[in-house]
mmCIF file of N, CA, C and O in Angstrom:
data_model
loop_
_atom_site.group_PDB
_atom_site.id
_atom_site.type_symbol
_atom_site.label_atom_id
_atom_site.label_comp_id
_atom_site.label_asym_id
_atom_site.label_seq_id
_atom_site.Cartn_x
_atom_site.Cartn_y
_atom_site.Cartn_z
ATOM 1 N N VAL N 1 115.918 16.061 -50.025
ATOM 2 C CA VAL N 1 114.939 16.175 -48.964
ATOM 3 C C VAL N 1 114.924 14.898 -48.113
ATOM 4 O O VAL N 1 114.896 14.963 -46.897
ATOM 5 N N LEU N 2 114.942 13.764 -48.780
ATOM 6 C CA LEU N 2 114.923 12.492 -48.061
ATOM 7 C C LEU N 2 116.144 12.360 -47.144
ATOM 8 O O LEU N 2 116.023 11.913 -46.000
ATOM 9 N N ASN N 3 117.285 12.768 -47.625
ATOM 10 C CA ASN N 3 118.506 12.714 -46.824
ATOM 11 C C ASN N 3 118.371 13.595 -45.581
ATOM 12 O O ASN N 3 118.735 13.187 -44.478
ATOM 13 N N TYR N 4 117.851 14.797 -45.759
ATOM 14 C CA TYR N 4 117.665 15.720 -44.632
ATOM 15 C C TYR N 4 116.716 15.112 -43.597
ATOM 16 O O TYR N 4 116.996 15.107 -42.401
ATOM 17 N N LEU N 5 115.591 14.612 -44.063
ATOM 18 C CA LEU N 5 114.604 14.048 -43.147
ATOM 19 C C LEU N 5 115.155 12.847 -42.395
ATOM 20 O O LEU N 5 114.960 12.725 -41.182
ATOM 21 N N SER N 6 115.827 11.958 -43.083
ATOM 22 C CA SER N 6 116.360 10.774 -42.410
ATOM 23 C C SER N 6 117.476 11.127 -41.435
ATOM 24 O O SER N 6 117.641 10.481 -40.407
ATOM 25 N N THR N 7 118.232 12.170 -41.726
ATOM 26 C CA THR N 7 119.306 12.600 -40.828
ATOM 27 C C THR N 7 118.753 13.273 -39.580
ATOM 28 O O THR N 7 119.216 13.008 -38.467
ATOM 29 N N HIS N 8 117.744 14.114 -39.737
ATOM 30 C CA HIS N 8 117.245 14.916 -38.625
ATOM 31 C C HIS N 8 116.080 14.280 -37.866
ATOM 32 O O HIS N 8 115.800 14.664 -36.734
ATOM 33 N N PHE N 9 115.412 13.356 -38.467
ATOM 34 C CA PHE N 9 114.252 12.769 -37.810
ATOM 35 C C PHE N 9 114.371 11.267 -37.609
ATOM 36 O O PHE N 9 113.605 10.680 -36.880
ATOM 37 N N GLY N 10 115.292 10.626 -38.242
ATOM 38 C CA GLY N 10 115.576 9.214 -38.035
ATOM 39 C C GLY N 10 114.394 8.296 -38.285
ATOM 40 O O GLY N 10 113.449 8.647 -38.958
ATOM 41 N N THR N 11 114.483 7.121 -37.708
ATOM 42 C CA THR N 11 113.439 6.117 -37.878
ATOM 43 C C THR N 11 112.836 5.771 -36.525
ATOM 44 O O THR N 11 112.663 4.605 -36.184
ATOM 45 N N GLU N 12 112.545 6.773 -35.767
ATOM 46 C CA GLU N 12 112.014 6.581 -34.428
ATOM 47 C C GLU N 12 110.678 5.843 -34.482
ATOM 48 O O GLU N 12 109.772 6.208 -35.213
ATOM 49 N N ILE N 13 110.575 4.791 -33.694
ATOM 50 C CA ILE N 13 109.346 4.010 -33.624
ATOM 51 C C ILE N 13 108.537 4.524 -32.439
ATOM 52 O O ILE N 13 109.066 4.619 -31.325
ATOM 53 N N PRO N 14 107.263 4.846 -32.663
ATOM 54 C CA PRO N 14 106.453 5.355 -31.551
ATOM 55 C C PRO N 14 106.259 4.295 -30.472
ATOM 56 O O PRO N 14 106.210 3.099 -30.760
ATOM 57 N N GLY N 15 106.161 4.755 -29.248
ATOM 58 C CA GLY N 15 105.984 3.844 -28.127
ATOM 59 C C GLY N 15 104.556 3.330 -28.030
ATOM 60 O O GLY N 15 103.686 3.720 -28.808
ATOM 61 N N PRO N 16 104.310 2.466 -27.065
ATOM 62 C CA PRO N 16 102.967 1.918 -26.892
ATOM 63 C C PRO N 16 101.991 2.985 -26.397
ATOM 64 O O PRO N 16 102.389 3.985 -25.809
ATOM 65 N N ILE N 17 100.726 2.728 -26.618
ATOM 66 C CA ILE N 17 99.669 3.650 -26.211
ATOM 67 C C ILE N 17 98.908 3.026 -25.049
ATOM 68 O O ILE N 17 98.389 1.914 -25.168
ATOM 69 N N ASP N 18 98.858 3.742 -23.934
ATOM 70 C CA ASP N 18 98.089 3.275 -22.785
ATOM 71 C C ASP N 18 96.633 3.658 -23.015
ATOM 72 O O ASP N 18 96.253 4.822 -22.921
ATOM 73 N N ILE N 19 95.839 2.678 -23.336
ATOM 74 C CA ILE N 19 94.447 2.901 -23.712
ATOM 75 C C ILE N 19 93.628 3.495 -22.567
ATOM 76 O O ILE N 19 92.589 4.102 -22.786
ATOM 77 N N ASN N 20 94.118 3.361 -21.336
ATOM 78 C CA ASN N 20 93.381 3.866 -20.176
ATOM 79 C C ASN N 20 93.733 5.294 -19.785
ATOM 80 O O ASN N 20 93.044 5.881 -18.953
ATOM 81 N N THR N 21 94.787 5.841 -20.351
ATOM 82 C CA THR N 21 95.172 7.206 -19.978
ATOM 83 C C THR N 21 95.353 8.133 -21.171
ATOM 84 O O THR N 21 95.505 9.337 -20.986
ATOM 85 N N CYS N 22 95.361 7.592 -22.377
ATOM 86 C CA CYS N 22 95.656 8.420 -23.548
ATOM 87 C C CYS N 22 94.499 9.349 -23.895
ATOM 88 O O CYS N 22 93.369 9.153 -23.466
ATOM 89 N N ARG N 23 94.830 10.353 -24.677
ATOM 90 C CA ARG N 23 93.833 11.294 -25.187
ATOM 91 C C ARG N 23 93.340 10.800 -26.540
ATOM 92 O O ARG N 23 93.974 9.948 -27.161
ATOM 93 N N ALA N 24 92.241 11.353 -26.985
ATOM 94 C CA ALA N 24 91.672 10.963 -28.280
ATOM 95 C C ALA N 24 92.668 11.202 -29.408
ATOM 96 O O ALA N 24 92.806 10.376 -30.310
ATOM 97 N N VAL N 25 93.392 12.301 -29.346
ATOM 98 C CA VAL N 25 94.360 12.609 -30.404
ATOM 99 C C VAL N 25 95.464 11.561 -30.468
ATOM 100 O O VAL N 25 95.981 11.247 -31.541
ATOM 101 N N ASP N 26 95.824 10.984 -29.327
ATOM 102 C CA ASP N 26 96.829 9.920 -29.299
ATOM 103 C C ASP N 26 96.317 8.666 -29.996
ATOM 104 O O ASP N 26 97.067 7.971 -30.676
ATOM 105 N N LEU N 27 95.032 8.373 -29.805
ATOM 106 C CA LEU N 27 94.431 7.221 -30.478
ATOM 107 C C LEU N 27 94.366 7.441 -31.981
ATOM 108 O O LEU N 27 94.639 6.537 -32.766
ATOM 109 N N GLU N 28 93.996 8.648 -32.370
ATOM 110 C CA GLU N 28 93.915 8.971 -33.790
ATOM 111 C C GLU N 28 95.275 8.815 -34.462
ATOM 112 O O GLU N 28 95.397 8.168 -35.500
ATOM 113 N N ALA N 29 96.281 9.409 -33.870
ATOM 114 C CA ALA N 29 97.609 9.398 -34.483
ATOM 115 C C ALA N 29 98.326 8.066 -34.296
ATOM 116 O O ALA N 29 98.906 7.533 -35.243
ATOM 117 N N GLY N 30 98.280 7.524 -33.109
ATOM 118 C CA GLY N 30 99.051 6.327 -32.802
ATOM 119 C C GLY N 30 98.466 5.035 -33.338
ATOM 120 O O GLY N 30 99.203 4.116 -33.681
ATOM 121 N N LEU N 31 97.140 4.972 -33.411
ATOM 122 C CA LEU N 31 96.502 3.755 -33.896
ATOM 123 C C LEU N 31 95.805 3.967 -35.248
ATOM 124 O O LEU N 31 95.152 3.073 -35.756
ATOM 125 N N VAL N 32 95.931 5.179 -35.757
ATOM 126 C CA VAL N 32 95.335 5.563 -37.044
ATOM 127 C C VAL N 32 93.827 5.280 -37.029
ATOM 128 O O VAL N 32 93.295 4.563 -37.869
ATOM 129 N N LEU N 33 93.159 5.843 -36.033
ATOM 130 C CA LEU N 33 91.714 5.706 -35.919
ATOM 131 C C LEU N 33 91.035 6.985 -36.390
ATOM 132 O O LEU N 33 91.624 8.066 -36.357
ATOM 133 N N LYS N 34 89.803 6.837 -36.793
ATOM 134 C CA LYS N 34 88.998 8.013 -37.125
ATOM 135 C C LYS N 34 88.698 8.757 -35.831
ATOM 136 O O LYS N 34 88.665 8.176 -34.746
ATOM 137 N N ARG N 35 88.458 10.049 -35.971
ATOM 138 C CA ARG N 35 88.160 10.877 -34.807
ATOM 139 C C ARG N 35 86.940 10.333 -34.045
ATOM 140 O O ARG N 35 86.927 10.290 -32.823
ATOM 141 N N SER N 36 85.931 9.894 -34.774
ATOM 142 C CA SER N 36 84.716 9.374 -34.130
ATOM 143 C C SER N 36 85.005 8.103 -33.339
ATOM 144 O O SER N 36 84.427 7.882 -32.267
ATOM 145 N N GLN N 37 85.896 7.256 -33.833
ATOM 146 C CA GLN N 37 86.238 6.033 -33.118
ATOM 147 C C GLN N 37 87.033 6.345 -31.852
ATOM 148 O O GLN N 37 86.794 5.746 -30.802
ATOM 149 N N ALA N 38 87.976 7.263 -31.954
ATOM 150 C CA ALA N 38 88.760 7.663 -30.789
ATOM 151 C C ALA N 38 87.848 8.262 -29.722
ATOM 152 O O ALA N 38 87.972 7.942 -28.535
ATOM 153 N N LYS N 39 86.925 9.090 -30.153
ATOM 154 C CA LYS N 39 85.974 9.710 -29.227
ATOM 155 C C LYS N 39 85.111 8.645 -28.556
ATOM 156 O O LYS N 39 84.862 8.708 -27.353
ATOM 157 N N ALA N 40 84.678 7.652 -29.307
ATOM 158 C CA ALA N 40 83.846 6.578 -28.749
ATOM 159 C C ALA N 40 84.603 5.796 -27.678
ATOM 160 O O ALA N 40 84.028 5.442 -26.639
ATOM 161 N N ILE N 41 85.870 5.540 -27.909
ATOM 162 C CA ILE N 41 86.684 4.818 -26.925
ATOM 163 C C ILE N 41 86.821 5.626 -25.641
ATOM 164 O O ILE N 41 86.648 5.104 -24.535
ATOM 165 N N ILE N 42 87.106 6.905 -25.767
ATOM 166 C CA ILE N 42 87.272 7.768 -24.592
ATOM 167 C C ILE N 42 85.957 7.868 -23.818
ATOM 168 O O ILE N 42 85.932 7.753 -22.592
ATOM 169 N N GLU N 43 84.852 8.077 -24.528
ATOM 170 C CA GLU N 43 83.553 8.189 -23.866
ATOM 171 C C GLU N 43 83.183 6.885 -23.158
ATOM 172 O O GLU N 43 82.675 6.914 -22.036
ATOM 173 N N TYR N 44 83.443 5.758 -23.793
ATOM 174 C CA TYR N 44 83.144 4.467 -23.183
ATOM 175 C C TYR N 44 83.986 4.266 -21.927
ATOM 176 O O TYR N 44 83.486 3.834 -20.890
ATOM 177 N N ARG N 45 85.254 4.614 -22.019
ATOM 178 C CA ARG N 45 86.161 4.481 -20.869
ATOM 179 C C ARG N 45 85.707 5.364 -19.707
ATOM 180 O O ARG N 45 85.690 4.936 -18.558
ATOM 181 N N ASP N 46 85.312 6.596 -20.023
ATOM 182 C CA ASP N 46 84.859 7.517 -18.973
ATOM 183 C C ASP N 46 83.578 7.032 -18.300
ATOM 184 O O ASP N 46 83.397 7.213 -17.099
ATOM 185 N N LYS N 47 82.709 6.409 -19.066
ATOM 186 C CA LYS N 47 81.420 5.957 -18.541
ATOM 187 C C LYS N 47 81.514 4.605 -17.827
ATOM 188 O O LYS N 47 80.863 4.388 -16.807
ATOM 189 N N ASN N 48 82.344 3.691 -18.349
ATOM 190 C CA ASN N 48 82.356 2.312 -17.862
ATOM 191 C C ASN N 48 83.613 1.890 -17.101
ATOM 192 O O ASN N 48 83.698 0.758 -16.648
ATOM 193 N N GLY N 49 84.577 2.763 -17.019
ATOM 194 C CA GLY N 49 85.799 2.426 -16.297
ATOM 195 C C GLY N 49 86.911 1.953 -17.222
ATOM 196 O O GLY N 49 86.760 1.911 -18.442
ATOM 197 N N LEU N 50 88.024 1.600 -16.633
ATOM 198 C CA LEU N 50 89.229 1.257 -17.378
ATOM 199 C C LEU N 50 89.090 -0.069 -18.115
ATOM 200 O O LEU N 50 88.380 -0.970 -17.681
ATOM 201 N N PHE N 51 89.800 -0.159 -19.239
ATOM 202 C CA PHE N 51 89.865 -1.396 -20.006
ATOM 203 C C PHE N 51 90.889 -2.317 -19.354
ATOM 204 O O PHE N 51 91.935 -1.867 -18.906
ATOM 205 N N LYS N 52 90.590 -3.605 -19.333
ATOM 206 C CA LYS N 52 91.517 -4.572 -18.740
ATOM 207 C C LYS N 52 92.198 -5.436 -19.789
ATOM 208 O O LYS N 52 93.257 -5.986 -19.554
ATOM 209 N N SER N 53 91.569 -5.540 -20.969
ATOM 210 C CA SER N 53 92.149 -6.352 -22.043
ATOM 211 C C SER N 53 91.638 -5.859 -23.385
ATOM 212 O O SER N 53 90.696 -5.057 -23.450
ATOM 213 N N ILE N 54 92.233 -6.359 -24.438
ATOM 214 C CA ILE N 54 91.824 -5.983 -25.786
ATOM 215 C C ILE N 54 90.366 -6.373 -26.037
ATOM 216 O O ILE N 54 89.646 -5.688 -26.755
ATOM 217 N N ASP N 55 89.915 -7.448 -25.420
ATOM 218 C CA ASP N 55 88.538 -7.894 -25.605
ATOM 219 C C ASP N 55 87.521 -6.902 -25.056
ATOM 220 O O ASP N 55 86.390 -6.858 -25.534
ATOM 221 N N ASP N 56 87.903 -6.106 -24.067
ATOM 222 C CA ASP N 56 86.996 -5.090 -23.532
ATOM 223 C C ASP N 56 86.630 -4.058 -24.603
ATOM 224 O O ASP N 56 85.560 -3.459 -24.537
ATOM 225 N N LEU N 57 87.503 -3.871 -25.568
ATOM 226 C CA LEU N 57 87.238 -2.886 -26.617
ATOM 227 C C LEU N 57 86.143 -3.357 -27.573
ATOM 228 O O LEU N 57 85.586 -2.556 -28.315
ATOM 229 N N ARG N 58 85.817 -4.638 -27.550
ATOM 230 C CA ARG N 58 84.704 -5.155 -28.367
ATOM 231 C C ARG N 58 83.385 -4.497 -27.990
ATOM 232 O O ARG N 58 82.472 -4.396 -28.805
ATOM 233 N N ASN N 59 83.264 -4.074 -26.753
ATOM 234 C CA ASN N 59 82.014 -3.509 -26.247
ATOM 235 C C ASN N 59 81.804 -2.048 -26.627
ATOM 236 O O ASN N 59 80.734 -1.510 -26.378
ATOM 237 N N VAL N 60 82.811 -1.409 -27.199
ATOM 238 C CA VAL N 60 82.704 0.000 -27.551
ATOM 239 C C VAL N 60 81.907 0.128 -28.854
ATOM 240 O O VAL N 60 82.334 -0.378 -29.899
ATOM 241 N N PRO N 61 80.745 0.769 -28.793
ATOM 242 C CA PRO N 61 79.952 0.919 -30.016
ATOM 243 C C PRO N 61 80.611 1.893 -30.990
ATOM 244 O O PRO N 61 81.237 2.869 -30.587
ATOM 245 N N GLY N 62 80.499 1.585 -32.271
ATOM 246 C CA GLY N 62 80.977 2.506 -33.294
ATOM 247 C C GLY N 62 82.440 2.388 -33.672
ATOM 248 O O GLY N 62 82.967 3.269 -34.342
ATOM 249 N N ILE N 63 83.110 1.326 -33.232
ATOM 250 C CA ILE N 63 84.514 1.178 -33.621
ATOM 251 C C ILE N 63 84.691 -0.074 -34.474
ATOM 252 O O ILE N 63 83.890 -1.003 -34.412
ATOM 253 N N ASP N 64 85.747 -0.074 -35.242
ATOM 254 C CA ASP N 64 86.116 -1.228 -36.058
ATOM 255 C C ASP N 64 87.093 -2.063 -35.225
ATOM 256 O O ASP N 64 88.291 -1.794 -35.210
ATOM 257 N N PHE N 65 86.562 -3.058 -34.527
ATOM 258 C CA PHE N 65 87.392 -3.837 -33.606
ATOM 259 C C PHE N 65 88.521 -4.554 -34.343
ATOM 260 O O PHE N 65 89.625 -4.669 -33.822
ATOM 261 N N ALA N 66 88.265 -5.031 -35.548
ATOM 262 C CA ALA N 66 89.301 -5.744 -36.311
ATOM 263 C C ALA N 66 90.500 -4.832 -36.557
ATOM 264 O O ALA N 66 91.653 -5.278 -36.473
ATOM 265 N N ALA N 67 90.249 -3.573 -36.832
ATOM 266 C CA ALA N 67 91.342 -2.618 -37.064
ATOM 267 C C ALA N 67 92.146 -2.394 -35.783
ATOM 268 O O ALA N 67 93.372 -2.307 -35.819
ATOM 269 N N ILE N 68 91.454 -2.324 -34.673
ATOM 270 C CA ILE N 68 92.144 -2.132 -33.393
ATOM 271 C C ILE N 68 92.900 -3.392 -33.003
ATOM 272 O O ILE N 68 94.035 -3.332 -32.544
ATOM 273 N N GLU N 69 92.282 -4.533 -33.209
ATOM 274 C CA GLU N 69 92.933 -5.793 -32.855
ATOM 275 C C GLU N 69 94.213 -6.010 -33.656
ATOM 276 O O GLU N 69 95.192 -6.551 -33.146
ATOM 277 N N SER N 70 94.239 -5.527 -34.894
ATOM 278 C CA SER N 70 95.439 -5.681 -35.713
ATOM 279 C C SER N 70 96.606 -4.840 -35.184
ATOM 280 O O SER N 70 97.746 -5.076 -35.546
ATOM 281 N N LYS N 71 96.305 -3.876 -34.303
ATOM 282 C CA LYS N 71 97.346 -3.020 -33.725
ATOM 283 C C LYS N 71 97.527 -3.286 -32.235
ATOM 284 O O LYS N 71 98.070 -2.457 -31.510
ATOM 285 N N LYS N 72 97.071 -4.433 -31.762
ATOM 286 C CA LYS N 72 97.095 -4.718 -30.336
ATOM 287 C C LYS N 72 98.496 -4.733 -29.733
ATOM 288 O O LYS N 72 98.655 -4.498 -28.543
ATOM 289 N N SER N 73 99.503 -4.945 -30.542
ATOM 290 C CA SER N 73 100.875 -4.926 -30.021
ATOM 291 C C SER N 73 101.301 -3.515 -29.593
ATOM 292 O O SER N 73 102.265 -3.366 -28.845
ATOM 293 N N ARG N 74 100.580 -2.507 -30.029
ATOM 294 C CA ARG N 74 100.899 -1.122 -29.678
ATOM 295 C C ARG N 74 100.105 -0.634 -28.472
ATOM 296 O O ARG N 74 100.286 0.473 -28.009
ATOM 297 N N ILE N 75 99.166 -1.465 -27.966
ATOM 298 C CA ILE N 75 98.275 -1.042 -26.887
ATOM 299 C C ILE N 75 98.688 -1.695 -25.571
ATOM 300 O O ILE N 75 98.958 -2.884 -25.517
ATOM 301 N N VAL N 76 98.731 -0.877 -24.530
ATOM 302 C CA VAL N 76 98.975 -1.386 -23.181
ATOM 303 C C VAL N 76 97.810 -0.973 -22.295
ATOM 304 O O VAL N 76 97.108 -0.007 -22.577
ATOM 305 N N PHE N 77 97.652 -1.705 -21.194
ATOM 306 C CA PHE N 77 96.522 -1.462 -20.277
ATOM 307 C C PHE N 77 97.009 -1.096 -18.898
ATOM 308 O O PHE N 77 98.019 -1.445 -18.440
#
């Protein structure tokens, strides 16, 4: 099974996530966030406008900023 999977699916690395245009499901899967955290980010973005830096995510209520900050290399603005 491992041989089949590695042959047909390889070791593809997911690309960066644009925090200003992505969907909640992209945040859940790409940054391994809980559904409630992804929803909070989307709602905050819709209400307050686009994020300009990782520090803007500190203002989103209900998220674990340390977890997001540890994945900041995967986030683009």
